[in-house]
C-alpha cells in the first residue's frame, strides 16, 4: 500500500504545480520528517515523555511513498494545529512571497498561541507564515484566511476544495484554518483528518521550498509592524530530540 502519487507526480492546485514528495510522518500530535536516519539509540524519542499512546500513526518510506506501518491510518481524528499545514499550502499558492496579510476583525475567542496581530494592521506574509508554522500562531492563521478568501467561513470553502484537488482519500472535514475544535472559537465542530491524509498533506508541504525551510527553522527574528522586535523559537520538540529531523508541525 502506498500514498497516492509519487516523486514524479505533480498536481495543479489553484493553477500552481506542487510536486508531491514522500516523507515520513509520525503521529502523537506531530507530523514529523527526518532528512536522514538517526545514528544509534540516541535518535529515538523517549517514550516516557509521550503524553499518551497515539490513537493513530503512520510511517511512510521516503523513497517510494510506501506505507511501512501504522494503526488506524484511515480513522478520522481531530488534527488540531496540524491543520495549519493545509492553510500554509493554500496560502503559498494564492499569495506572492512579498504580499501582506491582514486580520480583518477582532477574534477575542482565539486562544494562544498568537503573534498579537491587530485587526487592520498588515503584516508581511512570510513573517506570518513563520509564526503560523513555528509557534502555531492562531491569529496568523486567521489573518491568512481573511486575506486569501475574505473571511474564515469563506476560507473553509477553499480548504474543502483543497481536499478534493489534492486527492485526500478519507474525505476529511476541513473547516477551520487554525485547526480549532473547541466549539467556541472554531468553525463548526472543527477539522477531522485521517493519519493517511495527514501524511499526504505533510508530503505536499515539504515539496514547497518556502514551507520546507520554515518548518526546519529553530529560531527566527524579525521586526513586526510598529517596530516591535520578535524572536520566535520553534515549538516542535522533534527538531531537537531526533537527529536529522527537518520538521514538520505539532498539534495538540
PDB file of N, CA and C in Angstrom, residues 10 85 106 204:
ATOM      1  N   UNK A  10       2.998  15.578 -10.172  1.00  0.00           N
ATOM      2  CA  UNK A  10       2.659  16.938  -9.729  1.00  0.00           C
ATOM      3  C   UNK A  10       1.174  17.151  -9.938  1.00  0.00           C
ATOM      4  N   UNK A  85      -0.927  23.251   8.340  1.00  0.00           N
ATOM      5  CA  UNK A  85      -0.190  22.880   7.136  1.00  0.00           C
ATOM      6  C   UNK A  85      -1.059  23.091   5.897  1.00  0.00           C
ATOM      7  N   UNK A 106     -11.624  41.608  14.887  1.00  0.00           N
ATOM      8  CA  UNK A 106     -11.154  41.126  16.175  1.00  0.00           C
ATOM      9  C   UNK A 106     -11.687  39.722  16.432  1.00  0.00           C
ATOM     10  N   UNK A 204       3.109  17.106   0.819  1.00  0.00           N
ATOM     11  CA  UNK A 204       2.887  18.265  -0.029  1.00  0.00           C
ATOM     12  C   UNK A 204       3.562  19.511   0.547  1.00  0.00           C
TER      13      UNK A 204
END
